[in-house]
Short mmCIF file of C-alpha atoms in Angstrom, two decimals:
data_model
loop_
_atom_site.label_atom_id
_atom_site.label_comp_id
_atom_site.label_asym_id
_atom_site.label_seq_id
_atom_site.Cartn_x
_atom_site.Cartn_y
_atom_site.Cartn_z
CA UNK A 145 57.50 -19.94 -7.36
CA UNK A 146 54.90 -18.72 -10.21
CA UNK A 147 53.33 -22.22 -10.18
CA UNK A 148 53.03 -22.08 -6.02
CA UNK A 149 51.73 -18.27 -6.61
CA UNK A 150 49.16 -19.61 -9.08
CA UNK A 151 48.01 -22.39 -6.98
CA UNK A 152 47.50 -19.84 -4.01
CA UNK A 153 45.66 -17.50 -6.33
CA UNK A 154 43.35 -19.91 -7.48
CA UNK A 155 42.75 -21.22 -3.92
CA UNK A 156 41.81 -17.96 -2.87
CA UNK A 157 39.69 -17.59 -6.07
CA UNK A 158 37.28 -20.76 -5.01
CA UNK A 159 37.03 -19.94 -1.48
CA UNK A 160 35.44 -15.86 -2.14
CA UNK A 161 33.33 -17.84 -5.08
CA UNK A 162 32.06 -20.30 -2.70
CA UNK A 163 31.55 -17.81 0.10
CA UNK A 164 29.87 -15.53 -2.24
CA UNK A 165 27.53 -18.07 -3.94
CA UNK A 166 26.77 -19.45 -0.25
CA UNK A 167 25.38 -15.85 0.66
CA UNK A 168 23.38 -14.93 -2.11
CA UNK A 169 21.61 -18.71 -2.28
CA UNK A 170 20.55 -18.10 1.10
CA UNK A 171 19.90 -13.85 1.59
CA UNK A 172 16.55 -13.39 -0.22
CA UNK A 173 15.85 -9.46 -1.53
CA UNK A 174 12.58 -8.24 -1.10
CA UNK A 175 10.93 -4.89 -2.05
CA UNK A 176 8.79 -2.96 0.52
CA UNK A 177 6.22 -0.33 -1.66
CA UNK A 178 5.85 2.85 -0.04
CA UNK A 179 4.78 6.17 -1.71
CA UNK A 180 6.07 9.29 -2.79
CA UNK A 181 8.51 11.47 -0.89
CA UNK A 182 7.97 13.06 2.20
CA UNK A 183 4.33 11.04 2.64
CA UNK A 184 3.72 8.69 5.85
CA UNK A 185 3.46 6.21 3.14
CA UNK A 186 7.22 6.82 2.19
CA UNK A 187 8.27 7.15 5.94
CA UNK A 188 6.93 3.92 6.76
CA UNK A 189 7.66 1.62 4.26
CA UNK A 190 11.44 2.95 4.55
CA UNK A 191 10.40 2.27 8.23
CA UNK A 192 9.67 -1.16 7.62
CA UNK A 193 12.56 -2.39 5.64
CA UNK A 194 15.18 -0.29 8.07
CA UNK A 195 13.76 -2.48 11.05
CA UNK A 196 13.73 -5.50 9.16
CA UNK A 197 17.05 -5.05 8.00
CA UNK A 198 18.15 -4.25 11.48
CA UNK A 199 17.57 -7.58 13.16
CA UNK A 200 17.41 -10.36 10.40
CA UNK A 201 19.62 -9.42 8.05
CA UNK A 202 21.38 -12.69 8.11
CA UNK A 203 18.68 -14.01 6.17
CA UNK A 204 16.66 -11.22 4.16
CA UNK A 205 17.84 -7.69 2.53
CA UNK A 206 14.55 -5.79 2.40
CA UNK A 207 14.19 -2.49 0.25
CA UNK A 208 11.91 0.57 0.19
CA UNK A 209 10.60 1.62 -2.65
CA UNK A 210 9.06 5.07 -4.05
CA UNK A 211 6.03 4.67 -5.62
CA UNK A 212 2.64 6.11 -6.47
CA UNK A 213 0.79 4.80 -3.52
CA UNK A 214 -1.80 2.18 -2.62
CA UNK A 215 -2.86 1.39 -5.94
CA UNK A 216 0.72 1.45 -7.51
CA UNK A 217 1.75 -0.74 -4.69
CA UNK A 218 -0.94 -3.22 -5.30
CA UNK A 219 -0.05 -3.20 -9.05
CA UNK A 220 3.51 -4.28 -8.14
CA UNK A 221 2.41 -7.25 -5.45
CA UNK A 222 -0.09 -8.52 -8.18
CA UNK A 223 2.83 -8.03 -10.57
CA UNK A 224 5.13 -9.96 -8.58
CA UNK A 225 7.25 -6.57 -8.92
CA UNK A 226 7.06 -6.25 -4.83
CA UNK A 227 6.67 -8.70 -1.80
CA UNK A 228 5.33 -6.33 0.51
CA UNK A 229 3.57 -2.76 -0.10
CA UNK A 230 1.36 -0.38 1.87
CA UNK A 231 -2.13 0.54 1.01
CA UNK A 232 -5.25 1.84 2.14
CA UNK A 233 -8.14 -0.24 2.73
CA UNK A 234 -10.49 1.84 0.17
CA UNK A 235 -7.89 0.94 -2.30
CA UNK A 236 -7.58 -2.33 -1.34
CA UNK A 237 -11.49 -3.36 -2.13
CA UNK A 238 -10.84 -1.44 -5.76
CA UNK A 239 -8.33 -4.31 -6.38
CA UNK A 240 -10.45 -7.33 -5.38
CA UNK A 241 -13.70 -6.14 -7.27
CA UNK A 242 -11.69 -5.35 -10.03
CA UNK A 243 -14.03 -2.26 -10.99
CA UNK A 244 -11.56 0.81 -10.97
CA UNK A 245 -10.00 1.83 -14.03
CA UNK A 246 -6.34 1.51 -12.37
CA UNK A 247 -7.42 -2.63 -12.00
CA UNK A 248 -7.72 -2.57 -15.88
CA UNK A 249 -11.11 -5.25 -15.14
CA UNK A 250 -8.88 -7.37 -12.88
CA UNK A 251 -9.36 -8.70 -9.68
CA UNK A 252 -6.35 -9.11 -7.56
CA UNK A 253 -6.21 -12.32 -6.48
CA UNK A 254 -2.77 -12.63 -4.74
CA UNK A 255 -3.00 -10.23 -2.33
CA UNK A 256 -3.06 -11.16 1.65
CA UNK A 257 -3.27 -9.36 4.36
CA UNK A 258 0.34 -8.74 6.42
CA UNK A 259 0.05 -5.78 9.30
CA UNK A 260 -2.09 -3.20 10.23
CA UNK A 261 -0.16 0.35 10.25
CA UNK A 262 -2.42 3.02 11.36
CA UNK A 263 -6.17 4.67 10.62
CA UNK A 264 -6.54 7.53 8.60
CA UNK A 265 -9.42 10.13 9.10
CA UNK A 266 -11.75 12.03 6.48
CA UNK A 267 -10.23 15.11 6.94
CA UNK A 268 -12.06 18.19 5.03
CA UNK A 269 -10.55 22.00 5.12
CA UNK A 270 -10.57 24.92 4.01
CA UNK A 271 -9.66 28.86 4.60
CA UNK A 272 -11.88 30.18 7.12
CA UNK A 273 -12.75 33.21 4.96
CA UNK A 274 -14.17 30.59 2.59
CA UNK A 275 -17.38 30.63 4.67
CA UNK A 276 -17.09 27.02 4.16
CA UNK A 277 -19.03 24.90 7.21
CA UNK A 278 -20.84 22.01 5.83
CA UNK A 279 -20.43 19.35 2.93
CA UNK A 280 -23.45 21.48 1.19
CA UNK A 281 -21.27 24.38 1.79
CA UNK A 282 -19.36 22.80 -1.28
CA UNK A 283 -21.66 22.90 -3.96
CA UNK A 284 -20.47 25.29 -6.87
CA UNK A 285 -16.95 25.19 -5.26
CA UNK A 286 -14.00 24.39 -6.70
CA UNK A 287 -12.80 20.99 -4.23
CA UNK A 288 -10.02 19.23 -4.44
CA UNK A 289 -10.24 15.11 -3.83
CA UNK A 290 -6.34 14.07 -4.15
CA UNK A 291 -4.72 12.45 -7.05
CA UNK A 292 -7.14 11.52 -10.23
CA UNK A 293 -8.40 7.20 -10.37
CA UNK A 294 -7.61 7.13 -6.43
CA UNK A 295 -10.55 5.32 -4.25
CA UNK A 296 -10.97 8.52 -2.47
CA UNK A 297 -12.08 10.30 -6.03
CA UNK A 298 -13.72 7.84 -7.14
CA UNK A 299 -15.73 7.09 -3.30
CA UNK A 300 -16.15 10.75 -2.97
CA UNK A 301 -17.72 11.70 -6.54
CA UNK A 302 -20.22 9.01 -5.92
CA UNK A 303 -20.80 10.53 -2.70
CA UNK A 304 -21.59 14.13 -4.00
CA UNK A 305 -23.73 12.45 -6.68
CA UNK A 306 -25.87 10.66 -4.02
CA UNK A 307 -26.12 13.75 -1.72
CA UNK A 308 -27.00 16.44 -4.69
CA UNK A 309 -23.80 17.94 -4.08
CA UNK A 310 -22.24 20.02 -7.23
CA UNK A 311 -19.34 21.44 -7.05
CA UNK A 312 -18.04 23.36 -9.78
CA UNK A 313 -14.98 21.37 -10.54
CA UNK A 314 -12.84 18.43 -9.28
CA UNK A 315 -9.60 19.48 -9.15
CA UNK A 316 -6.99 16.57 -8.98
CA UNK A 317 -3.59 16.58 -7.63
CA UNK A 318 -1.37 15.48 -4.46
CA UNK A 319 -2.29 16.39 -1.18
CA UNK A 320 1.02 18.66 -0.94
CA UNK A 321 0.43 20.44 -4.05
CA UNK A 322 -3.96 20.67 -3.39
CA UNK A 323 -2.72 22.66 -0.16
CA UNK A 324 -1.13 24.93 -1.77
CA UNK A 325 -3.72 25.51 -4.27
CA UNK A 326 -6.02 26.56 -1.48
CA UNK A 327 -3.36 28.77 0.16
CA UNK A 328 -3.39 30.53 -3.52
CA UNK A 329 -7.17 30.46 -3.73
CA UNK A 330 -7.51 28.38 -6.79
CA UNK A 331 -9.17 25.13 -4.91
CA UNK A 332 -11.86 26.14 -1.61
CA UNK A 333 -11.92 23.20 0.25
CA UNK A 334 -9.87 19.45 0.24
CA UNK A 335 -10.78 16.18 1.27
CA UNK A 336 -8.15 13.62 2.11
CA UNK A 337 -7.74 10.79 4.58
CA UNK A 338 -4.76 11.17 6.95
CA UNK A 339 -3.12 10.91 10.31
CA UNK A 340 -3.37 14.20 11.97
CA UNK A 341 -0.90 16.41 11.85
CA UNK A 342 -0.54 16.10 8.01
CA UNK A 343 2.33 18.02 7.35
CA UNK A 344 1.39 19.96 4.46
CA UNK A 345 -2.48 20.90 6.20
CA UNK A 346 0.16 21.66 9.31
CA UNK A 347 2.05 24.22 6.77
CA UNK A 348 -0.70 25.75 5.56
CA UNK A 349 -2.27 26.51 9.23
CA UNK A 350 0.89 27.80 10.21
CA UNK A 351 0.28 30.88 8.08
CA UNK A 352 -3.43 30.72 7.49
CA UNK A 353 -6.68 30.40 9.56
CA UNK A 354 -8.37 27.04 8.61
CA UNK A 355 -11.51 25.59 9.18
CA UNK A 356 -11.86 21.78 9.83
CA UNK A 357 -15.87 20.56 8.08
CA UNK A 358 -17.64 18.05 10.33
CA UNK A 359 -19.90 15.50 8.59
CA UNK A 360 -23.45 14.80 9.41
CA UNK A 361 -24.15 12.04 11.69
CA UNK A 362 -26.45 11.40 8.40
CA UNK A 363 -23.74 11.66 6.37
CA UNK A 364 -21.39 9.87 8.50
CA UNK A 365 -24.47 6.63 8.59
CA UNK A 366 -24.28 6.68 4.81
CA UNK A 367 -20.58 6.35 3.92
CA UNK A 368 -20.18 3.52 7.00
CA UNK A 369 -23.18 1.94 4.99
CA UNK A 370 -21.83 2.08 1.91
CA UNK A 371 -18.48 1.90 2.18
CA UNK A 372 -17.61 -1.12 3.81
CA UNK A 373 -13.99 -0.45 4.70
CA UNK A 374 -14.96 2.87 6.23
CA UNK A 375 -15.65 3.23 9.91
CA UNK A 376 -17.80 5.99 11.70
CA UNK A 377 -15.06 7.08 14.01
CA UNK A 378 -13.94 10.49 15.33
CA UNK A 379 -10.88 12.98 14.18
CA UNK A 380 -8.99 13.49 17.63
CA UNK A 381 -10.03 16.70 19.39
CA UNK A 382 -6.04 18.93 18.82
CA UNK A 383 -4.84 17.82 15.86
CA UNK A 384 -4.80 20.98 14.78
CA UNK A 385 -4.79 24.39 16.14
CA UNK A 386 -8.42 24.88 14.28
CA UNK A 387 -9.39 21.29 16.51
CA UNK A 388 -9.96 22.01 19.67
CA UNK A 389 -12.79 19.25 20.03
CA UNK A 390 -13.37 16.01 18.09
CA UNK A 391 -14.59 15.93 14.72
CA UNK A 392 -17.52 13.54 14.06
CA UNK A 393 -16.13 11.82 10.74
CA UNK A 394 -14.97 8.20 9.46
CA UNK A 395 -11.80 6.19 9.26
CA UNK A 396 -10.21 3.48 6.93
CA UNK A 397 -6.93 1.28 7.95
CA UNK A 398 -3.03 2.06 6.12
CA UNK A 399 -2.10 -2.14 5.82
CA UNK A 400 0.86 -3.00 5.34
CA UNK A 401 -0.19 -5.98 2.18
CA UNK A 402 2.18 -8.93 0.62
CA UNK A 403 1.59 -11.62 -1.76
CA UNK A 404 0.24 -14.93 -1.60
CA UNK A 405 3.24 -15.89 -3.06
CA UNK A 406 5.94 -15.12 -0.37
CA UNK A 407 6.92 -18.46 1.66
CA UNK A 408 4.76 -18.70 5.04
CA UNK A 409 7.88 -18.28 6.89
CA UNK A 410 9.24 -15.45 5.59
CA UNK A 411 6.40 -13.24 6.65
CA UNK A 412 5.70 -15.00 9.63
CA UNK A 413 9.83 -13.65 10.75
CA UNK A 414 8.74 -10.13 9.45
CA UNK A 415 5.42 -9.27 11.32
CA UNK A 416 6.39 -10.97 14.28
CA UNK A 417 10.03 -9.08 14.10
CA UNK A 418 8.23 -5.53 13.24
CA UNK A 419 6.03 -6.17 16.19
CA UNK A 420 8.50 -7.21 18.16
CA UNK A 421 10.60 -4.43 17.83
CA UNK A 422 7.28 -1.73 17.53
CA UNK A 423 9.53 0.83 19.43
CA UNK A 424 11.69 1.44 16.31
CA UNK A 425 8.92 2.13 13.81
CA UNK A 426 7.58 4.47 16.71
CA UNK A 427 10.90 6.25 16.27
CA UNK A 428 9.60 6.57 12.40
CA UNK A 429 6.21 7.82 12.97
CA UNK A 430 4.43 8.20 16.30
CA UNK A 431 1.20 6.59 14.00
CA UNK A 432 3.45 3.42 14.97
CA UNK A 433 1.46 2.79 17.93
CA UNK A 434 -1.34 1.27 16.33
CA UNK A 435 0.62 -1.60 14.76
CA UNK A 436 -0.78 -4.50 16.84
CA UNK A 437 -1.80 -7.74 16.67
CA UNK A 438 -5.55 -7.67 17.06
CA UNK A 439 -5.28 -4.71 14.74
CA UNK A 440 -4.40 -6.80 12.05
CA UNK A 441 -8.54 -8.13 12.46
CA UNK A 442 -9.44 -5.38 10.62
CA UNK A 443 -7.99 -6.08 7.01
CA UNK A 444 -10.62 -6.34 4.17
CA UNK A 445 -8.84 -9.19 2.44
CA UNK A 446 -7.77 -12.62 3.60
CA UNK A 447 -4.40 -13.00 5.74
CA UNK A 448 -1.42 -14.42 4.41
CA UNK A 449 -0.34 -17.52 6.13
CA UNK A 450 2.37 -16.51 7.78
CA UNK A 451 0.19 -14.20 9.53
CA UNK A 452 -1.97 -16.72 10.68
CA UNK A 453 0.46 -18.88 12.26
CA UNK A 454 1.98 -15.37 14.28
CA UNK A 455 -1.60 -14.82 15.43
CA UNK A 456 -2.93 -18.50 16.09
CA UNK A 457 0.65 -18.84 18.54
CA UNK A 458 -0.77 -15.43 20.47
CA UNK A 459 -4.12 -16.86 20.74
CA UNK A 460 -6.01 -14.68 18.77
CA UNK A 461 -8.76 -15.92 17.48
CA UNK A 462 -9.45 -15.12 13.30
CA UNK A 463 -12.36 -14.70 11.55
CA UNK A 464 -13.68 -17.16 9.31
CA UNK A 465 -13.79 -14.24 6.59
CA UNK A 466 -9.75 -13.36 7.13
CA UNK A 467 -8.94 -17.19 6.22
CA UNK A 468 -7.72 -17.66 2.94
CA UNK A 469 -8.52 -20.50 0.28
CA UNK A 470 -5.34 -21.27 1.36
CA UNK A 471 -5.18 -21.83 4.91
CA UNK A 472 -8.15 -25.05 4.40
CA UNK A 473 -5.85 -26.99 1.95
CA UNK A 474 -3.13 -27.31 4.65
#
């Protein structure tokens, strides 16, 4: 009876190693950066991989990470510590010239372009007591430009430099945290890119009177020339209470980046499944509605292959500049 129990056991033994072995030979894990908590950057990427997971799980476990943002996520895909991560375009041209400190001199070569998330507008506010109404408003002000070695610092401290602006100090620190300086009257003004309502601007208007600073045509001409991932392009009229009209200012894409090194297939099934299924990342973030195909032509890098192939079945034509060293080989 022992020996028959035995037998049984060991039966049962090969058959849950077998069945295990069989599932994690064929399930591949991949990590999806986002950004820190609360951020659209953190509600997407946990966006992503929830949809993902949702209808292919059979084949792929995807999970959202929390990071430090575009640059951190582009560290990781470079790193081959990520397969997919978000990141804005600005930060995206830091990697491939290699320039910024954060690239420590090196250019990222794997990256490739996946899906195109949503725009982001120069967004610049202040109190409305601050008297604040133009970008030469700011000089001897204390402003606040977002976390320190971003593209935005870096972009917008050229930018002052080239336009005689002086403020008084740079102050450096999240979005979240810069809001609240102003609301405390340490900082007088912010610049950030975002998709309006930002919650923490939001927060702030809800118990202050704000004032939204429109750029110069002028001014808008020289970042677009400049700044080639920038586009002139204007901040919807009602995203905030203070926004009653359109403000003249520019735009850069949120992408949605992987690595040169993920199979052609596997984000071929992703983009065309998170496209596919657009109505659940809408359910994330309203900014969802932007995430379309021919959106995906405005990526400053070349596309991965797998995008290709989901575009080239729609039709789409792609420019010569979005091919990849890559795609010619084939």
């Amino acid at each position: 009876m022992k020996r028959k129990c035995s037998i049984f056991l060991l039966v049962v033994l090969l058959l849950f190693s077998a069945t295990s072995c069989g599932k994690s030979s064929t399930t591949k894990k991949y990590s999806v950066g986002g950004g820190s908590v609360g951020g659209n950057f953190y509600l997407m990427g946990g966006g992503v991989a929830n949809t993902l997971n949702n209808y292919i799980n059979d084949k792929y476990i995807y999970s959202a990470e929390t990071t430090g943002g575009s640059s951190a996520n582009l560290v990781m895909l470079q790193d081959g510590n990520a397969e997919f991560g978000i990141s804005m375009t600005a930060s995206i041209a830091e990697a491939i010239e290699g320039k910024a400190k954060w690239t420590d001199g090196q250019s990222f070569d794997k990256l490739r372009g996946g899906l195109a998330l949503y725009p982001s507008w120069l967004t610049i506010y202040t109190l409305k007591s601050s008297g604040i109404e133009t970008l030469e408003d700011l000089n001897g002000k204390v402003v606040g430009l977002g976390s320190k070695g971003m593209a935005m610092d870096s972009v917008f401290r050229e930018f002052f430099e080239s336009r005689g602006i002086k403020p008084s100090q740079i102050h450096n620190d999240g979005h979240s945290a810069t809001a609240t300086a102003i609301d405390n009257g340490i900082v007088d003004a912010a610049i950030l890119f975002s998709y309006p309502p930002f919650a923490s601007i939001s927060e702030l208007e809800s118990t202050k009177d704000l004032n939204f600073v429109e750029i110069t045509e002028e001014e808008q001409k020289e970042l677009v020339d400049t700044y080639s991932f920038y586009t002139a392009s204007d901040m919807p009229g009602g995203s905030y209470k203070a926004t009653k009209d359109d403000i003249r200012s520019v735009s850069e894409w949120n992408m949605l980046v992987t690595s040169v090194d993920v199979p052609e297939e596997d984000v071929y099934i992703a983009v065309k499944t998170l496209l596919e299924h657009q109505d659940d990342m809408l359910a994330v973030h309203g900014s969802a509605k932007y995430m379309t195909p021919e959106n995906i032509l405005n990526y400053n890098i070349p596309l991965h292959l797998g995008v290709i192939k989901y575009l080239e079945e729609l039709g789409i034509e792609i420019p010569e500049e979005l091919l990849p060293e890559e795609y010619n080989k084939k």
